[in-house]
PDB file of C-alpha atoms in Angstrom:
ATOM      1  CA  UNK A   1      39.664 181.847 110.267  1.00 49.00           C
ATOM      2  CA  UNK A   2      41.160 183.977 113.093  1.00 49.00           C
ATOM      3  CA  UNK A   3      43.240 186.713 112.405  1.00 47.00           C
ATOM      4  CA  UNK A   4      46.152 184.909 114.875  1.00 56.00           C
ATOM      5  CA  UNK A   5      45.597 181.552 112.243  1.00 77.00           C
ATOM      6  CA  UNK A   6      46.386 183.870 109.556  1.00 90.00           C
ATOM      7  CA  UNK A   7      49.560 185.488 110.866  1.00 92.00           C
ATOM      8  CA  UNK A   8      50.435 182.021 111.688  1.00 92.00           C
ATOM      9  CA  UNK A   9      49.951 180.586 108.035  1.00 93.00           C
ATOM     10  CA  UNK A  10      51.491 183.317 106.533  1.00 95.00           C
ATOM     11  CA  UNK A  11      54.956 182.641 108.997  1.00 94.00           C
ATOM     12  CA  UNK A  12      54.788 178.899 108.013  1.00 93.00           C
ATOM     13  CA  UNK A  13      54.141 179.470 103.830  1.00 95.00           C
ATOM     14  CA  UNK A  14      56.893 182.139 103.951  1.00 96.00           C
ATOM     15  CA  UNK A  15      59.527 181.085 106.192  1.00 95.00           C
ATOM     16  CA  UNK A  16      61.621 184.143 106.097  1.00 96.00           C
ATOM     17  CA  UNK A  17      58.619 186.287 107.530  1.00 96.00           C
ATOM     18  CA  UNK A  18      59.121 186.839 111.346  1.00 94.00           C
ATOM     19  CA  UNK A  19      57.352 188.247 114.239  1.00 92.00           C
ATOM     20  CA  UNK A  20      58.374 191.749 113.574  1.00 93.00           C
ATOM     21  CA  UNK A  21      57.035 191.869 110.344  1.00 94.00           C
ATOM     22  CA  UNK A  22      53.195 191.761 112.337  1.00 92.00           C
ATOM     23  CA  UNK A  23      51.151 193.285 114.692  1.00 88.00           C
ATOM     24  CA  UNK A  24      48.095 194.589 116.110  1.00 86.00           C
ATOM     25  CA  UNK A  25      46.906 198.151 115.660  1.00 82.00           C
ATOM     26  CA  UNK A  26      46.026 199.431 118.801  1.00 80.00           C
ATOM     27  CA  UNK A  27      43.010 201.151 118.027  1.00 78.00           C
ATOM     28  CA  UNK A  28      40.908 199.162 115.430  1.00 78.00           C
ATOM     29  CA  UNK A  29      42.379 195.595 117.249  1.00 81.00           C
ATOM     30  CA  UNK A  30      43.197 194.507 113.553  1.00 84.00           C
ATOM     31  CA  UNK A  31      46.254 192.385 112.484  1.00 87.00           C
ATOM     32  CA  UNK A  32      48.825 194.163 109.900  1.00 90.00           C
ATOM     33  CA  UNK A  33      51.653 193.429 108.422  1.00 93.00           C
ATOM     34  CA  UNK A  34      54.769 195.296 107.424  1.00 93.00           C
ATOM     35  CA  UNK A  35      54.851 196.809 104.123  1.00 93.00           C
ATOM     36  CA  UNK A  36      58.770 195.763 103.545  1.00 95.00           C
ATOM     37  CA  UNK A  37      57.150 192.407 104.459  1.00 96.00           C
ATOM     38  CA  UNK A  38      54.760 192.177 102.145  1.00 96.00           C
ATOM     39  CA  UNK A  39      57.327 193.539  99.319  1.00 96.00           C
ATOM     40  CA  UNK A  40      59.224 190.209 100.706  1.00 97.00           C
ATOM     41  CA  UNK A  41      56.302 188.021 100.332  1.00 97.00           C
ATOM     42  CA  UNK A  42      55.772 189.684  96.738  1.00 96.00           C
ATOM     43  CA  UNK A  43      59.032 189.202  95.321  1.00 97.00           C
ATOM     44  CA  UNK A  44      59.453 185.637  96.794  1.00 97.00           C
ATOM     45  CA  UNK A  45      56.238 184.784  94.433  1.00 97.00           C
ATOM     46  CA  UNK A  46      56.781 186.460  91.190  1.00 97.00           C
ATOM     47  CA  UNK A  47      53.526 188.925  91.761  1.00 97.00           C
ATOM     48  CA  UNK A  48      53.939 191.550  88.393  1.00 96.00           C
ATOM     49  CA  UNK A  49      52.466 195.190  88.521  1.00 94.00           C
ATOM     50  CA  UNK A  50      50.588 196.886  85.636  1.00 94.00           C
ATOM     51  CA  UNK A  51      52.189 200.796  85.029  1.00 92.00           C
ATOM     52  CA  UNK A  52      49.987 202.724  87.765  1.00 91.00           C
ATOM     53  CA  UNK A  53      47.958 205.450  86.939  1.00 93.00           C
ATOM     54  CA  UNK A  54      47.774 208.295  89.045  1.00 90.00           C
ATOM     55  CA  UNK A  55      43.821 209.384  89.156  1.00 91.00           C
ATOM     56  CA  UNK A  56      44.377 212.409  91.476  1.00 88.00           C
ATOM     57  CA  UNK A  57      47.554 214.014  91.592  1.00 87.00           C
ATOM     58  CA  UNK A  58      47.287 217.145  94.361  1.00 87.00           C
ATOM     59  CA  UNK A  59      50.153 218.402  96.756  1.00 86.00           C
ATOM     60  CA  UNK A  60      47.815 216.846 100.044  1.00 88.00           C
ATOM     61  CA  UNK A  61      46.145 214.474  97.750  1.00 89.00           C
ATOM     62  CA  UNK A  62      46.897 211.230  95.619  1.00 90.00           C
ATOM     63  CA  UNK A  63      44.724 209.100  94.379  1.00 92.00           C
ATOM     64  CA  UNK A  64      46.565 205.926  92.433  1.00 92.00           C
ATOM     65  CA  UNK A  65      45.117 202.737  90.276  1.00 94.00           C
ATOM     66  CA  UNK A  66      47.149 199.614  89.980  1.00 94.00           C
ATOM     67  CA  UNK A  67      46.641 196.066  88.465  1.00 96.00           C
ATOM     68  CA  UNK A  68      49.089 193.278  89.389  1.00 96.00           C
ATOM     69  CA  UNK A  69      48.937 189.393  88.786  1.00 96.00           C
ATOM     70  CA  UNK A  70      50.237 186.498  90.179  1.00 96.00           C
ATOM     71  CA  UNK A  71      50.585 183.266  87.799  1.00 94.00           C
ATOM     72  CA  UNK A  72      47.325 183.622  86.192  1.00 94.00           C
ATOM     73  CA  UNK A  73      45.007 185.105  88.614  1.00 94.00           C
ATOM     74  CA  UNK A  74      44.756 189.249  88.278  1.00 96.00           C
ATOM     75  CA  UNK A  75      43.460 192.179  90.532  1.00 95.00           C
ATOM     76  CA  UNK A  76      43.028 195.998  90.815  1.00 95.00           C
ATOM     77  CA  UNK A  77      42.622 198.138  93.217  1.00 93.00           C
ATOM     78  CA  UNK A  78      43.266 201.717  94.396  1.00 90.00           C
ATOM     79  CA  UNK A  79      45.399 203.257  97.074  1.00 90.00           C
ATOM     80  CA  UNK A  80      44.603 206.600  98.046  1.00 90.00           C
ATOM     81  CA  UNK A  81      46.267 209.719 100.754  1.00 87.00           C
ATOM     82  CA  UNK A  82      45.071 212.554 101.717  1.00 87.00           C
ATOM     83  CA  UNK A  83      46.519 214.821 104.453  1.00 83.00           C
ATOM     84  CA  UNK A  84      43.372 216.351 105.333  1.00 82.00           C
ATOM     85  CA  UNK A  85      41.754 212.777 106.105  1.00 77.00           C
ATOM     86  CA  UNK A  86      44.278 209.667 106.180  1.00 81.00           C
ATOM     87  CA  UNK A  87      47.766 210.981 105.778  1.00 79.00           C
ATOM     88  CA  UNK A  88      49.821 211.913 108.010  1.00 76.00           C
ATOM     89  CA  UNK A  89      52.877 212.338 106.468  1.00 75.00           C
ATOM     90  CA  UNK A  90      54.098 214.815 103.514  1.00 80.00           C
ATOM     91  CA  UNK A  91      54.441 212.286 101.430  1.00 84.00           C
ATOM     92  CA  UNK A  92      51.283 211.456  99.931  1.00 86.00           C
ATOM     93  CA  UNK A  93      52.137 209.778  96.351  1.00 86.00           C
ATOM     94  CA  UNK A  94      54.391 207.516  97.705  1.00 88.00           C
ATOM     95  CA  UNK A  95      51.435 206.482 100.914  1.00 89.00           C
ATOM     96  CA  UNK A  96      49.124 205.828  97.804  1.00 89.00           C
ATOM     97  CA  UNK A  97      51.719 203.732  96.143  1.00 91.00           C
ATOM     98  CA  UNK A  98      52.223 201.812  99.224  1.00 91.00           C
ATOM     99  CA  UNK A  99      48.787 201.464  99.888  1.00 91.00           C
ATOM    100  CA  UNK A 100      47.920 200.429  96.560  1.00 93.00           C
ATOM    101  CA  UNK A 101      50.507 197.724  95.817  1.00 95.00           C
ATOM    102  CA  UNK A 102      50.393 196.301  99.931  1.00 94.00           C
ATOM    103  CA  UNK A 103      46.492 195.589  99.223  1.00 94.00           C
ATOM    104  CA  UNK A 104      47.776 194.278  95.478  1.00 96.00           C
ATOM    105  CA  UNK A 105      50.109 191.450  97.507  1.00 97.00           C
ATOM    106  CA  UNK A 106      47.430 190.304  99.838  1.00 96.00           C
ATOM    107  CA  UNK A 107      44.618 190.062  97.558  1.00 96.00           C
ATOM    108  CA  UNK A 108      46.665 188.508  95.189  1.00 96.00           C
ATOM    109  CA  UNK A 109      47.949 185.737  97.954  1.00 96.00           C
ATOM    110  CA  UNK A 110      44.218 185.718  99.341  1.00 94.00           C
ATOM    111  CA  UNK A 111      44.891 187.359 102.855  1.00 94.00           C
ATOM    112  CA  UNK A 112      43.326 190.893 102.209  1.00 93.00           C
ATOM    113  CA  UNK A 113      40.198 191.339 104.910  1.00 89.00           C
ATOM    114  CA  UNK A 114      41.939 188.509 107.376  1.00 90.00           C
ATOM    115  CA  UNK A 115      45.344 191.052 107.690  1.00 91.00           C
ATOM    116  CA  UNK A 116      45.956 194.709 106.332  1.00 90.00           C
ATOM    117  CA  UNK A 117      49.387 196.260 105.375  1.00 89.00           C
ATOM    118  CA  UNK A 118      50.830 198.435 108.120  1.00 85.00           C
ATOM    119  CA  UNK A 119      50.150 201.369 105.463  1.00 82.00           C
ATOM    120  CA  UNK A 120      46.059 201.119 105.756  1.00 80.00           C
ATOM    121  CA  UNK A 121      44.526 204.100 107.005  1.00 67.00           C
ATOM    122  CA  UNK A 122      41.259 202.830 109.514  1.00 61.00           C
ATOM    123  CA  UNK A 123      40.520 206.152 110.306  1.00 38.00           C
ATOM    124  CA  UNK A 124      36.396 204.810 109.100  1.00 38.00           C
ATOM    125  CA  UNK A 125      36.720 202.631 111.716  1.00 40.00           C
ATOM    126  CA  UNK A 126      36.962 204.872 114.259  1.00 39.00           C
ATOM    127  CA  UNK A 127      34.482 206.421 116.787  1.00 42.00           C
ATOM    128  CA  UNK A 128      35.836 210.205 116.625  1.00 39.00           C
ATOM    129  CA  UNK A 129      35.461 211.635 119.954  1.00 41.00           C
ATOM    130  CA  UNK A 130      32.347 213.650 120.506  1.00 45.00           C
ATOM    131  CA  UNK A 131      33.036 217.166 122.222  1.00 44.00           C
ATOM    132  CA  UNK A 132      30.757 218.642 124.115  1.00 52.00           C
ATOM    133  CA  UNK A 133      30.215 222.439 122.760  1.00 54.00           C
ATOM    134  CA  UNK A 134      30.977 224.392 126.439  1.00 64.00           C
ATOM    135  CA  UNK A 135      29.668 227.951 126.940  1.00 71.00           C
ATOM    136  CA  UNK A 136      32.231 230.647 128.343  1.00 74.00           C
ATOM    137  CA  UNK A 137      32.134 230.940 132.269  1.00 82.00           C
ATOM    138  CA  UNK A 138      31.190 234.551 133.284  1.00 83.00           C
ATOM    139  CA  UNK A 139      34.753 235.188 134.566  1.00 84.00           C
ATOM    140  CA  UNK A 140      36.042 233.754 131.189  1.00 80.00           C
ATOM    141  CA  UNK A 141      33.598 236.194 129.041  1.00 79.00           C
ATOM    142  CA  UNK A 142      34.919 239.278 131.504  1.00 83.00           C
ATOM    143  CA  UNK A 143      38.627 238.050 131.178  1.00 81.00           C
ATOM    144  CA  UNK A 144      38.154 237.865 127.216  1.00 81.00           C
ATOM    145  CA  UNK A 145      36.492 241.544 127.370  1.00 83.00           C
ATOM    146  CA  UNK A 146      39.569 242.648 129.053  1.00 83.00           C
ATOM    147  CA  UNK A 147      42.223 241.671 126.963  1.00 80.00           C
ATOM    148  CA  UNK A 148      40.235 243.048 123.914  1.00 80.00           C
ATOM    149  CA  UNK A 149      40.043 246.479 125.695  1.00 82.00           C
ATOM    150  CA  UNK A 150      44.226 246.098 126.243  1.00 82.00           C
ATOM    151  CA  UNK A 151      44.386 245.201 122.410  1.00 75.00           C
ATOM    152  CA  UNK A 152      42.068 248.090 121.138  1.00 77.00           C
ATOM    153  CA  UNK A 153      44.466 250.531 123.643  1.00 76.00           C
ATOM    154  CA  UNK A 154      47.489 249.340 122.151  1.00 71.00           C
ATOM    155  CA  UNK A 155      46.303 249.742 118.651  1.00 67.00           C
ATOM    156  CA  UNK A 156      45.617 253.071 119.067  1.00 67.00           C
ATOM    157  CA  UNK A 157      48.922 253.784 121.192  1.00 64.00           C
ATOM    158  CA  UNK A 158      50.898 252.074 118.280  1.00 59.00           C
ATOM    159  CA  UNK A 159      49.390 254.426 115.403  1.00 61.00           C
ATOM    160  CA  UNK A 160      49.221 257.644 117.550  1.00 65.00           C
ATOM    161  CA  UNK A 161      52.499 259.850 116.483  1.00 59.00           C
ATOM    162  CA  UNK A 162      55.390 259.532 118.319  1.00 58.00           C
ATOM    163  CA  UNK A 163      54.595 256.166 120.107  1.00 55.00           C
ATOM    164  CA  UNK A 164      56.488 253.847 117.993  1.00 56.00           C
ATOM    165  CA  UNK A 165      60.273 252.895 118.611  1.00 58.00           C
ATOM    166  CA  UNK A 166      62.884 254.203 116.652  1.00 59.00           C
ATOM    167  CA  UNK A 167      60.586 256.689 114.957  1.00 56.00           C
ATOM    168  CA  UNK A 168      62.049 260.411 114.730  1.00 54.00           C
TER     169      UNK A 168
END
């Protein structure tokens, strides 16, 4: 199953979706959808959430657990921000909630691994870009050296008497 089949089944089972509500993450080349979409998709079938539990609660860090069903089948999962990592907004309880409940809907409707929410962090993924550790030129080391000397000169100007404005 292509990831273009599944956007297309998902359009034709729930007519109201549209092709705003997808589309493909630039770096990673993975389909998402919307997460006001999938809130669509999971009122339209009745999915119920268990009360979350927060498992880390930290000003850059959340960590949430939630359990949902649909008719009788049931899953779990976690959703999880951190600003150091895989957040890059403030608000890091309500990512994790997002998270958490858009993987909910599309496990629960069979999707999740085919198409991600729009709120799934593929950071993982990722090749980070290797930089190459550069030595200082010799005119950069002797333009460095410089300034220092004009800092250590003005440090000793500033606490020398009389040198600082508005003193009497």
């Amino acid at each position: 199953m292509t990831k273009k089949t599944v956007v297309q089944q998902l359009k034709e089972k729930y007519n109201f979706l549209e092709d705003q509500d997808f589309y493909k993450e630039k770096r990673s080349g993975k389909w998402l959808i919307k997460h006001n979409a999938c809130e669509r998709i999971a009122k339209h079938e009745g999915i119920k959430y268990s009360e979350p539990r927060f498992l880390k609660v930290e000003r850059d860090h959340s960590v949430l657990y939630c359990a949902a069903t649909l008719n009788d089948r049931m899953e779990w999962t976690i959703g999880e921000a951190d600003l150091k990592s895989n957040c890059f907004n403030q608000y890091v309880h309500s990512m994790s909630e997002k998270r958490c409940k858009g993987r909910l809907i599309l496990k629960l409707i069979g999707v999740y691994g085919d198409i991600y929410t729009s709120e799934e962090d593929f950071v993982d993924d990722l090749e980070r870009p290797k930089f190459k550790e550069k030595m200082a030129t010799d005119k950069q080391k002797k333009l460095i050296t410089g300034m220092e000397e004009i800092c250590e000169k003005g440090k000793g100007a500033y606490y020398s008497s009389g040198s600082r404005p508005n003193q009497t």
